[in-house]
Coordinates of C-alpha atoms in Angstrom, one line a residue:
X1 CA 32.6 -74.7 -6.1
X2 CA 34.0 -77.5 -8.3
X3 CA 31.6 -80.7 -8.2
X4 CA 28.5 -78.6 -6.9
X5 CA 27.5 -79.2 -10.6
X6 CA 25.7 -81.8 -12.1
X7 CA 27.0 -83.0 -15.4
X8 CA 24.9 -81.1 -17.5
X9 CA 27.7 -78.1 -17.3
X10 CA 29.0 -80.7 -20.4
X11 CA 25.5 -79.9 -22.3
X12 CA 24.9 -76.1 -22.4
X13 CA 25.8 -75.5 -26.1
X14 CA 22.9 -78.4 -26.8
X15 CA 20.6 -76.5 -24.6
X16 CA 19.1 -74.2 -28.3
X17 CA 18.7 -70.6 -28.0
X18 CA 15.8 -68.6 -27.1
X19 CA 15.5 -65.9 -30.1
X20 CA 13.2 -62.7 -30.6
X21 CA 12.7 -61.4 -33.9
X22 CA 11.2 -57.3 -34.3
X23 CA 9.9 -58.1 -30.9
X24 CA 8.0 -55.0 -29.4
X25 CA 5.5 -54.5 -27.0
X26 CA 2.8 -51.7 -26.2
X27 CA 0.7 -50.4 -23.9
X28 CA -1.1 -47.7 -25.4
X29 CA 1.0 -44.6 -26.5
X30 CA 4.2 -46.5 -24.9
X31 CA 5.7 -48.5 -26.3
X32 CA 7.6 -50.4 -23.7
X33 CA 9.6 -52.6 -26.1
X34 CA 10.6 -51.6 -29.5
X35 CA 11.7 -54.2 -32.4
X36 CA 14.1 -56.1 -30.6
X37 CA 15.9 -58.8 -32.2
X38 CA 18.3 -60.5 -29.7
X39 CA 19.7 -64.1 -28.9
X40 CA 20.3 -65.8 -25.5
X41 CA 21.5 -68.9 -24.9
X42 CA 24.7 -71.7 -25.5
X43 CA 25.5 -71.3 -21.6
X44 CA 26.1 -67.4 -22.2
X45 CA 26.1 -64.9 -18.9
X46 CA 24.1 -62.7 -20.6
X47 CA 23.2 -58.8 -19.4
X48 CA 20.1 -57.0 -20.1
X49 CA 21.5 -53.5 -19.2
X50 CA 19.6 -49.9 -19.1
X51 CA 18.5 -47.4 -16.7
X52 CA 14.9 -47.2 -15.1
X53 CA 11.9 -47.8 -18.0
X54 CA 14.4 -49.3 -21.0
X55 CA 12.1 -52.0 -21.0
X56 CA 14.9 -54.6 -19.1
X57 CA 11.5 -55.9 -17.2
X58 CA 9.1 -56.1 -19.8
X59 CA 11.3 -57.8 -22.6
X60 CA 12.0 -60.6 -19.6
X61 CA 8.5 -61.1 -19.1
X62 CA 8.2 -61.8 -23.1
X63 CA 10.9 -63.8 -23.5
X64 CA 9.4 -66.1 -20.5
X65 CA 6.5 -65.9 -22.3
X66 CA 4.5 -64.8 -19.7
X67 CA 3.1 -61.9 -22.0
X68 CA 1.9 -61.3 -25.4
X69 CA 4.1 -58.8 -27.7
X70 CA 1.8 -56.5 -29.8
X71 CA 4.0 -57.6 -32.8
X72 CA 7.2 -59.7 -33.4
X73 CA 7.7 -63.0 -32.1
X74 CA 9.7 -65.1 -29.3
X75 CA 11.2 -68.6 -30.1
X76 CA 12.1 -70.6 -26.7
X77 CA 13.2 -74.0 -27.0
X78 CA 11.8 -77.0 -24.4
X79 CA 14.4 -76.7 -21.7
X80 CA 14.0 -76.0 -18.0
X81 CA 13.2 -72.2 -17.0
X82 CA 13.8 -70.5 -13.3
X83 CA 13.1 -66.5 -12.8
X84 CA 13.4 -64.1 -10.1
X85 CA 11.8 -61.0 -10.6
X86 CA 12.2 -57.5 -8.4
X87 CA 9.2 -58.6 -6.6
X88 CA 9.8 -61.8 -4.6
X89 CA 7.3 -64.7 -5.1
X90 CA 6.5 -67.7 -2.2
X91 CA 4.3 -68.3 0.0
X92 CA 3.7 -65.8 3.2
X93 CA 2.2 -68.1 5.4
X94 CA 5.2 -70.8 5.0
X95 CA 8.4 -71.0 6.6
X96 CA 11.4 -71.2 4.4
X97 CA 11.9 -75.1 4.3
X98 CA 8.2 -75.4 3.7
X99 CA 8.7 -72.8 0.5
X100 CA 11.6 -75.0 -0.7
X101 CA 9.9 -78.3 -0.4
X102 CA 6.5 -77.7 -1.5
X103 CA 8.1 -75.4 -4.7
X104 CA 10.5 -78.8 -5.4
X105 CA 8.0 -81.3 -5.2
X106 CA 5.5 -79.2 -7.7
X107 CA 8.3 -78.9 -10.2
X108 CA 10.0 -82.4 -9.4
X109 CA 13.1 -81.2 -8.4
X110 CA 14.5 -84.2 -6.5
X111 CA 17.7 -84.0 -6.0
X112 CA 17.8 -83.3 -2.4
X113 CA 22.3 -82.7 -2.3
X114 CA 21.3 -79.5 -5.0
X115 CA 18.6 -78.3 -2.9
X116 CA 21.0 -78.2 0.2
X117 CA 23.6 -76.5 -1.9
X118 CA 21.2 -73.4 -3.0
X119 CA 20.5 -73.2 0.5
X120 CA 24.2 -73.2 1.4
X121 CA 25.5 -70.7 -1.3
X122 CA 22.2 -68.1 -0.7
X123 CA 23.1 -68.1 2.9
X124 CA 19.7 -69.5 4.1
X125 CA 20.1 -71.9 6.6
X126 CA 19.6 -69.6 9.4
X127 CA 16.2 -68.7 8.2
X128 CA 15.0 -72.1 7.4
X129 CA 11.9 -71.9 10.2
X130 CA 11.3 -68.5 9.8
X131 CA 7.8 -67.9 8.4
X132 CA 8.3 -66.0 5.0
X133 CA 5.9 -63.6 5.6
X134 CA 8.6 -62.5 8.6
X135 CA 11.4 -62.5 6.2
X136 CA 13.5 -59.2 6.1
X137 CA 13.8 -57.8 2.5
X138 CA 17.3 -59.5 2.0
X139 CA 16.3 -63.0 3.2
X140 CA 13.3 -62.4 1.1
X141 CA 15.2 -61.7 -1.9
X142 CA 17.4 -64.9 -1.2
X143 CA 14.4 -67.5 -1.0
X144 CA 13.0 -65.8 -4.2
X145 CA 16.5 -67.0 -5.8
X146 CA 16.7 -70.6 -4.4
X147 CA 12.6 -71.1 -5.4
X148 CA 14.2 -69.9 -9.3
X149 CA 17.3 -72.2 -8.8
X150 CA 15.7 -75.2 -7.3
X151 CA 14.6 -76.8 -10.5
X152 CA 18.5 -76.4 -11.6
X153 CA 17.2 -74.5 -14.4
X154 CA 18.9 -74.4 -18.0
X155 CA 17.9 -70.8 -18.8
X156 CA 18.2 -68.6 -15.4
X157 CA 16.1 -65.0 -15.6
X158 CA 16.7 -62.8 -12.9
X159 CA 15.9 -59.1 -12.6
X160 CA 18.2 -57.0 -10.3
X161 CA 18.5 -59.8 -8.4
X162 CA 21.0 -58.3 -5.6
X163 CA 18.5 -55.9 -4.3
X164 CA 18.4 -55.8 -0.6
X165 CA 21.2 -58.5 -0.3
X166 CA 23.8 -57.6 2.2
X167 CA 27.2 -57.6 0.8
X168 CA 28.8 -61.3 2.3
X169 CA 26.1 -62.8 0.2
X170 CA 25.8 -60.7 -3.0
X171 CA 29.5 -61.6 -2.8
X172 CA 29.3 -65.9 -2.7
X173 CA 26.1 -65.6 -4.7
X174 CA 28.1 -64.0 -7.4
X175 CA 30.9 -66.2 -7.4
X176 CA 28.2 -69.3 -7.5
X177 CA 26.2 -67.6 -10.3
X178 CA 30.1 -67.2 -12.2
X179 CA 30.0 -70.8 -12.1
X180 CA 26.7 -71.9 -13.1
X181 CA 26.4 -74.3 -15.9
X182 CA 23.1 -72.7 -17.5
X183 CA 22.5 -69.6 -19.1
X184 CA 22.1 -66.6 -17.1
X185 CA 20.0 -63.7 -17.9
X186 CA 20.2 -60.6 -15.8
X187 CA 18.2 -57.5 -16.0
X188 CA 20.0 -54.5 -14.2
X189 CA 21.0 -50.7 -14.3
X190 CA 23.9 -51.6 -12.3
X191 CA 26.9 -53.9 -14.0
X192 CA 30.1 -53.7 -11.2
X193 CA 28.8 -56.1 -9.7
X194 CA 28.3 -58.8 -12.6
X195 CA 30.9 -57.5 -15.1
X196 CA 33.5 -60.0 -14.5
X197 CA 31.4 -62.9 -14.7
X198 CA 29.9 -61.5 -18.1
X199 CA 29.9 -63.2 -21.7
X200 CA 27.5 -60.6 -23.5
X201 CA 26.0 -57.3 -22.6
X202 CA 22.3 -56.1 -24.5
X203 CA 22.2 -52.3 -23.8
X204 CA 18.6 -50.9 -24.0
X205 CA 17.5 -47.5 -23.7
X206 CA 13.4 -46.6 -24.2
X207 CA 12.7 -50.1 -25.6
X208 CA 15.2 -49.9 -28.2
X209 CA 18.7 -52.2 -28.3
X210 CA 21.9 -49.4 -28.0
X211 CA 24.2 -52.1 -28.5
X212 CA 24.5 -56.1 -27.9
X213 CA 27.6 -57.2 -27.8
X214 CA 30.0 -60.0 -26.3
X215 CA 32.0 -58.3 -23.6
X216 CA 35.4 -59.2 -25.7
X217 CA 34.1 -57.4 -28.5
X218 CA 33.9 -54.4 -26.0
X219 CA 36.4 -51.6 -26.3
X220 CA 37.2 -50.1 -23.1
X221 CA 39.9 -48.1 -23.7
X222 CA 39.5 -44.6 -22.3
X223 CA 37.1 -45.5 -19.8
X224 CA 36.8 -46.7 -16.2
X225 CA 34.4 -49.3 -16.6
X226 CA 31.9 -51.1 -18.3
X227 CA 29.6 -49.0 -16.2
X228 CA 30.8 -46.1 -17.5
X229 CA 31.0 -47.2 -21.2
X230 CA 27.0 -48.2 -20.9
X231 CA 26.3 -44.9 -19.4
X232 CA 28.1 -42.5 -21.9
X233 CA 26.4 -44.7 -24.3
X234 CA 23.1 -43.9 -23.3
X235 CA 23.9 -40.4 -22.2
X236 CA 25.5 -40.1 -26.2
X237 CA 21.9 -41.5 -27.7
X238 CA 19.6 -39.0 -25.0
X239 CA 22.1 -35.9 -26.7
X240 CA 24.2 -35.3 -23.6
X241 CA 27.9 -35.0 -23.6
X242 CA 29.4 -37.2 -20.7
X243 CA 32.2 -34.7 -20.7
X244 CA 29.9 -31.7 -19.7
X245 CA 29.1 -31.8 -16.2
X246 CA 25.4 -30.9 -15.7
X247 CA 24.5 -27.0 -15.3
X248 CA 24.5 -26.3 -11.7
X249 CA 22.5 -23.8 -9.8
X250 CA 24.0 -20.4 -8.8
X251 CA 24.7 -19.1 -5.4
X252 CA 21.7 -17.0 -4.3
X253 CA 23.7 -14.3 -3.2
X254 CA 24.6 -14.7 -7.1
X255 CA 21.3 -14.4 -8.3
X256 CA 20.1 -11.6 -6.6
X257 CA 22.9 -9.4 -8.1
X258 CA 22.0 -10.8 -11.5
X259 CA 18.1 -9.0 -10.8

């Protein structure tokens, strides 16, 4: 995908850093986030990683700045922002082109040859005069991603972005997102998929940070994956020995001699 790029790809370490210092968030007795201090930025491929309710979703709400934290605070430079959240965003009654155009001209993304290129790499052109509201859930998914890419933003937020994608696409749109010149930010409980592309990895687990770290700092040794190294991790901090296997039921021929 050489040349796909515009020359900013020479300017990510000027791009600043978007910091968060003993951020946490409530609502109620939950508290959703729990003082986080983290770092994302210099053109990083960063990984927000944690199973279902770690608070992945709500910390990239704050640092977008698109909610308040009950305490802490959230420092994002002035640079160009796309996000894709797990719910796809544009407009029903458009067809895809329509979605594409009217989302460019509102944030002034001109450059028609980029435009044509997130349409080529998310696999789109088929679906260009399709009304969205007709969309499957995959197709959905992929306009969702070209309306957060059309801007060519610096700072690229996407949570579980591969959902519903069918595998030829999550497979080029990985290999584009490996290349991107801006920082990526992607919330998932599933890391295959992006490990190789990967710079840093922020474990959470209940709002809390298990571990951020730059994947070379990572020692694998003795385990299968980075999959499996996140969910020992969390399994370790929950009291559960990975090595255990879980209790299993008994045979009910079993349990009625036990009565």
């Amino acid at each position: 995908m050489t040349g796909k790029f515009t020359s900013r790809q020479d300017e990510t370490g000027d791009q600043g850093r978007i910091e968060t210092t003993d951020l946490t968030k409530e609502y109620g007795r939950i508290t959703a986030v729990d003082d986080v201090s983290i770092s994302i930025g210099c053109g990083e491929y960063h990984c927000l990683l944690g199973p279902n309710g770690s608070g992945k979703s709500t910390l990239l709400r704050l640092l977008l700045e698109l909610t308040r934290p009950t305490s802490g605070s959230v420092s994002v430079p002035p640079v160009a922002i796309g996000c894709g959240f797990q719910q796809p965003n544009f407009y029903p009654g458009l067809t895809v082109r329509e979605n594409i155009d009217v989302f460019a001209s509102l944030v002034g993304a001109d450059d028609w040859d980029w435009n044509q290129t997130v349409v080529d790499e998310l696999r789109l052109n088929r679906a260009l005069d399709r009304k969205a509201a007709d969309l499957s859930g995959g197709y959905g998914r992929k306009l969702d991603l070209a309306l957060a890419l059309i801007k060519e933003p610096d700072f690229l937020f996407l949570d579980e972005p591969l959902g519903a994608m069918d595998d030829v696409s999550k497979t080029r749109f990985l290999e584009f997102l490996g290349e991107y010149p801006g920082t990526i930010v992607v919330a998932t409980h599933q890391v295959t998929a992006f490990a190789p592309y990967l710079d840093r990895v922020t474990v959470m687990h209940r709002g809390s940070v298990v571990f951020d770290d730059l994947i070379e700092e990572i020692d694998l040794t003795g385990y299968e994956s980075l999959q499996q190294y996140y969910v020992d991790a969390v399994l370790a901090r929950e009291g559960v020995d990975p090595e255990t296997p879980p209790p299993t039921e008994a045979p009910a021929e079993q349990r009625a001699d036990s009565k």
